[in-house]
GROMACS .gro file of C-alpha atoms in nm:
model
  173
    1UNK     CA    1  -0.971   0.743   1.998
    2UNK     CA    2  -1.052   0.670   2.327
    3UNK     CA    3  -0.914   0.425   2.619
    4UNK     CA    4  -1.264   0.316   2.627
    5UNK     CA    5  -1.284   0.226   2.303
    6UNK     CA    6  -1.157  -0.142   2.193
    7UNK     CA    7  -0.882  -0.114   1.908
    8UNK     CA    8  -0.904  -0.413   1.627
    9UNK     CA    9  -0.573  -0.513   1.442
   10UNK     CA   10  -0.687  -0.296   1.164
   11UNK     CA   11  -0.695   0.037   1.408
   12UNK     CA   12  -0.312  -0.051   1.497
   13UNK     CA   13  -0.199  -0.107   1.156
   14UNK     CA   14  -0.358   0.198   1.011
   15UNK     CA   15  -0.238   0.389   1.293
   16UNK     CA   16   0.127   0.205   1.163
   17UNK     CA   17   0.088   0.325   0.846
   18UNK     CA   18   0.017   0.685   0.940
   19UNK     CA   19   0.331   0.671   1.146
   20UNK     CA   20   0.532   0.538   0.928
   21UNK     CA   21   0.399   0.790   0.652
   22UNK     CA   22   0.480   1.076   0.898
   23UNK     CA   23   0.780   0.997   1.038
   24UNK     CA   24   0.918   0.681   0.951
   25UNK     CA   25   1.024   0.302   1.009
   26UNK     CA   26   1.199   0.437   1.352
   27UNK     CA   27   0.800   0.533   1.461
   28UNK     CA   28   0.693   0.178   1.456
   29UNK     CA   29   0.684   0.074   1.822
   30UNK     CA   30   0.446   0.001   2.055
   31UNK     CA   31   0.426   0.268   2.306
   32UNK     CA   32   0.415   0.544   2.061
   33UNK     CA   33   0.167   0.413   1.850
   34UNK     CA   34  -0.006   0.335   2.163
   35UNK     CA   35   0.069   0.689   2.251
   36UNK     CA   36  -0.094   0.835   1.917
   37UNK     CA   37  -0.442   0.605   1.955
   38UNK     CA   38  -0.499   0.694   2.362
   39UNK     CA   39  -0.419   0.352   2.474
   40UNK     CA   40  -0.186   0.153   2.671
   41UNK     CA   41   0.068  -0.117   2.483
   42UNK     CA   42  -0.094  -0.358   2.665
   43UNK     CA   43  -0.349  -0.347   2.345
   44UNK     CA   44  -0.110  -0.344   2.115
   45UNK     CA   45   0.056  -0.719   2.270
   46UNK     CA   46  -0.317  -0.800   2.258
   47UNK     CA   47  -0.328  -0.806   1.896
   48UNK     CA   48   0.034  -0.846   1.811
   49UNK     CA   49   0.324  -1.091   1.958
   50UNK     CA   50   0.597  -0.847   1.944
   51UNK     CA   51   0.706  -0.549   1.739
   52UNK     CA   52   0.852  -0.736   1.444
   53UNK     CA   53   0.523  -0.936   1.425
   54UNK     CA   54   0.287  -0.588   1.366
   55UNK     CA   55   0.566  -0.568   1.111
   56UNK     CA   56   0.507  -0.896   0.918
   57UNK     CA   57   0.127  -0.806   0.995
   58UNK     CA   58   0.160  -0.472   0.855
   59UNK     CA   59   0.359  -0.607   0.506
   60UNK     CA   60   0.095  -0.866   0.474
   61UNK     CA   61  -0.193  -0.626   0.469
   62UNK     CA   62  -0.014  -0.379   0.236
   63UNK     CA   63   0.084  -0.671  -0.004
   64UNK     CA   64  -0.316  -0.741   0.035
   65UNK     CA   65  -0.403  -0.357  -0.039
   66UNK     CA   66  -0.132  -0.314  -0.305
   67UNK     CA   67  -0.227  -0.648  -0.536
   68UNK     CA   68  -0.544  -0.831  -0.525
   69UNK     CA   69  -0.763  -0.552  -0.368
   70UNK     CA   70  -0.649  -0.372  -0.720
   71UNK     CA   71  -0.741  -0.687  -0.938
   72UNK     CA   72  -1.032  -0.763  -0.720
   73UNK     CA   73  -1.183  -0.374  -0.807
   74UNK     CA   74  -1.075  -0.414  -1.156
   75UNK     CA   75  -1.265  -0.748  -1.247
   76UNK     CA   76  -1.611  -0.567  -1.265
   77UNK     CA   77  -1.502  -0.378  -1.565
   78UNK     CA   78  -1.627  -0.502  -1.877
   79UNK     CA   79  -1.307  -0.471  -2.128
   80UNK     CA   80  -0.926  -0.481  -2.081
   81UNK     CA   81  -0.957  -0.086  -2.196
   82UNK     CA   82  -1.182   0.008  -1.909
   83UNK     CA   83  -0.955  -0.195  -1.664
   84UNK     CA   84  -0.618   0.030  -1.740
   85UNK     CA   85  -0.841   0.291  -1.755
   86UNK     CA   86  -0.969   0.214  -1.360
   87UNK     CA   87  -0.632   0.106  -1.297
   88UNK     CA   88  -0.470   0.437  -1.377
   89UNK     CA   89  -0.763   0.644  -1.181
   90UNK     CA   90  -0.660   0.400  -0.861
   91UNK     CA   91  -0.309   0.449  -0.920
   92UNK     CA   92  -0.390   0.818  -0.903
   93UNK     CA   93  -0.551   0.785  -0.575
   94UNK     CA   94  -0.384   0.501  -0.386
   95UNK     CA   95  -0.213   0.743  -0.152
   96UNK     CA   96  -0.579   0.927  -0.063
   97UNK     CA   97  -0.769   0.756   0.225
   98UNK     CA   98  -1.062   0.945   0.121
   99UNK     CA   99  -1.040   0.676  -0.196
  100UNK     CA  100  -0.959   0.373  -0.013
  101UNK     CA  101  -0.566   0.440  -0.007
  102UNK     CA  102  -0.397   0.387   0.330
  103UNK     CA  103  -0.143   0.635   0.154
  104UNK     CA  104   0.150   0.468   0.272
  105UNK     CA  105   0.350   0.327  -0.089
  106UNK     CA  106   0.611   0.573  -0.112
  107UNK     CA  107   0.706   0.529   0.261
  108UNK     CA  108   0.681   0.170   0.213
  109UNK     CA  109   0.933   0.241  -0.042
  110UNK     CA  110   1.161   0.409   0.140
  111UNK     CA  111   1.159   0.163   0.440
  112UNK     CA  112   1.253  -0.105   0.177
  113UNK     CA  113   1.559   0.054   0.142
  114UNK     CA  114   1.705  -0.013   0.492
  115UNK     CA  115   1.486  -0.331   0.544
  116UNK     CA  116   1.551  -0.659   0.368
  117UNK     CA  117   1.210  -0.789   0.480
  118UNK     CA  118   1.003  -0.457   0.333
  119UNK     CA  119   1.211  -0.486   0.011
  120UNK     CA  120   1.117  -0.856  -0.037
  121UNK     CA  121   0.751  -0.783  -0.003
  122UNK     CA  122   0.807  -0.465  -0.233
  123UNK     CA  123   0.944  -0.687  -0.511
  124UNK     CA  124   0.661  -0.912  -0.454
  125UNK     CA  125   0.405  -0.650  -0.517
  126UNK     CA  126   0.607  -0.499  -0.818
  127UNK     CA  127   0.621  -0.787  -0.966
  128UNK     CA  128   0.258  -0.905  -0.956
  129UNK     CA  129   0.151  -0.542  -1.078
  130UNK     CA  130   0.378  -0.590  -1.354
  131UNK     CA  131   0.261  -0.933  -1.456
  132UNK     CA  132  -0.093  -0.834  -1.444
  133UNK     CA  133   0.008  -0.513  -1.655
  134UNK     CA  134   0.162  -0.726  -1.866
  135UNK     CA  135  -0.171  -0.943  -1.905
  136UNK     CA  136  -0.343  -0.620  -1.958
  137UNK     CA  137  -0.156  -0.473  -2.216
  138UNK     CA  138  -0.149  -0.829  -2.383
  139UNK     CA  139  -0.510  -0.853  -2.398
  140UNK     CA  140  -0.490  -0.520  -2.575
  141UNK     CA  141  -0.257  -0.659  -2.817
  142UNK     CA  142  -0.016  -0.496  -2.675
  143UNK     CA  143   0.261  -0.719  -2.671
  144UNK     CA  144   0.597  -0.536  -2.570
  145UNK     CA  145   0.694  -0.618  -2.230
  146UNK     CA  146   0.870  -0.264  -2.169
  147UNK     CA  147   0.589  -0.080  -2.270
  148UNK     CA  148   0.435  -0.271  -1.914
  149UNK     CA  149   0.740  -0.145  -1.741
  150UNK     CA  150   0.729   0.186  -1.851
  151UNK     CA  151   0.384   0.269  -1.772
  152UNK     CA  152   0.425   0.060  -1.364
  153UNK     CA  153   0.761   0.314  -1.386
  154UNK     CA  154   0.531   0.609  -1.437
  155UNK     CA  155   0.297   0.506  -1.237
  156UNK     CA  156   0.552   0.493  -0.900
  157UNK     CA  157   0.747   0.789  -0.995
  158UNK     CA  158   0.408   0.975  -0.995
  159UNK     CA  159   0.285   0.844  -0.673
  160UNK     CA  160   0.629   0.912  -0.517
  161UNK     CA  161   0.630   1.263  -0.667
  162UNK     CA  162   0.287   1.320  -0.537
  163UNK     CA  163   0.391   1.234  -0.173
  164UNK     CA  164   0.650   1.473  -0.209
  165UNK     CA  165   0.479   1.762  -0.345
  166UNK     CA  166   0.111   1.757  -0.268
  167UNK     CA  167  -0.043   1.785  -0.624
  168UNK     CA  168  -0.313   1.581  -0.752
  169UNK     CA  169  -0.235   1.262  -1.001
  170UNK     CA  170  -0.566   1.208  -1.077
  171UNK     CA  171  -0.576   1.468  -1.424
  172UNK     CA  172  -0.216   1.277  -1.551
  173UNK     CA  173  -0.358   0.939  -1.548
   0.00000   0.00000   0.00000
């Protein structure tokens, strides 16, 4: 990216994500995001108040990505078979950008572990994906609430292990 070029909100929060998928929470300041895009902080006070606000901003859009962007893609589907289905194949490729992904859940994750704030959000988002899995299953008759558990369980250990080890999810679910 360019100077010349004019950054949206979007542009700096992807470019947060990739940092913070690189090389952590402690990467999430202005000038060095402003550093990786070619452009001054002066943009990034443009579109954000202060550091902890492209924070908030950040959580909001994963929560966005992570929930209803899910349930929104899964609504076209015509059964409650074909929606796990599609649910595992975008489970399998949240963390690709090539898929949609901003590939950022497992360091999400990990920031939740030193950041109150991130965790809340986290357990927000768990616990939506859970209810709907829930729903799912239920729909299914399917009516064991660990059976919901297990599978979201799966599901994040996978993505996690995935992060960690470069193989492809997309066979396993």
């Amino acid at each position: 990216m360019t100077k010349k070029s004019k950054l949206s909100p979007e542009d700096w929060l992807l470019a947060g994500f990739r940092a913070l998928t690189q090389n952590g929470p402690a990467a999430l300041k202005a000038e060095a995001l402003a550093r990786d895009l070619g452009t001054t902080k002066g943009s990034f006070y443009w579109h954000f108040a202060d550091v902890p606000a492209f924070h908030a901003a950040m959580l909001a859009f994963w929560e966005e990505r992570a929930f209803s962007d899910v349930v929104d893609q899964l609504a076209t589907e015509p059964t409650s078979a074909a929606r796990l289905r599609k649910l595992g194949q975008i489970a399998a490729s949240a963390n690709d950008p090539s898929h949609g992904g901003i590939g950022a859940e497992p360091a999400v994750r990990a920031w939740a572990r030193s950041d109150s704030g991130v965790a809340a959000a986290v357990a927000r988002v768990d616990q939506q994906r859970l209810d709907y899995l829930k729903w799912l299953l239920g729909e299914m008759n399917i009516s064991n609430p660990e059976v919901a558990r297990f599978v979201y369980a799966a599901s994040i250990g996978m993505e996690d292990l995935a992060s960690r080890d470069g193989e492809d999810n997309a066979g396993a679910m």
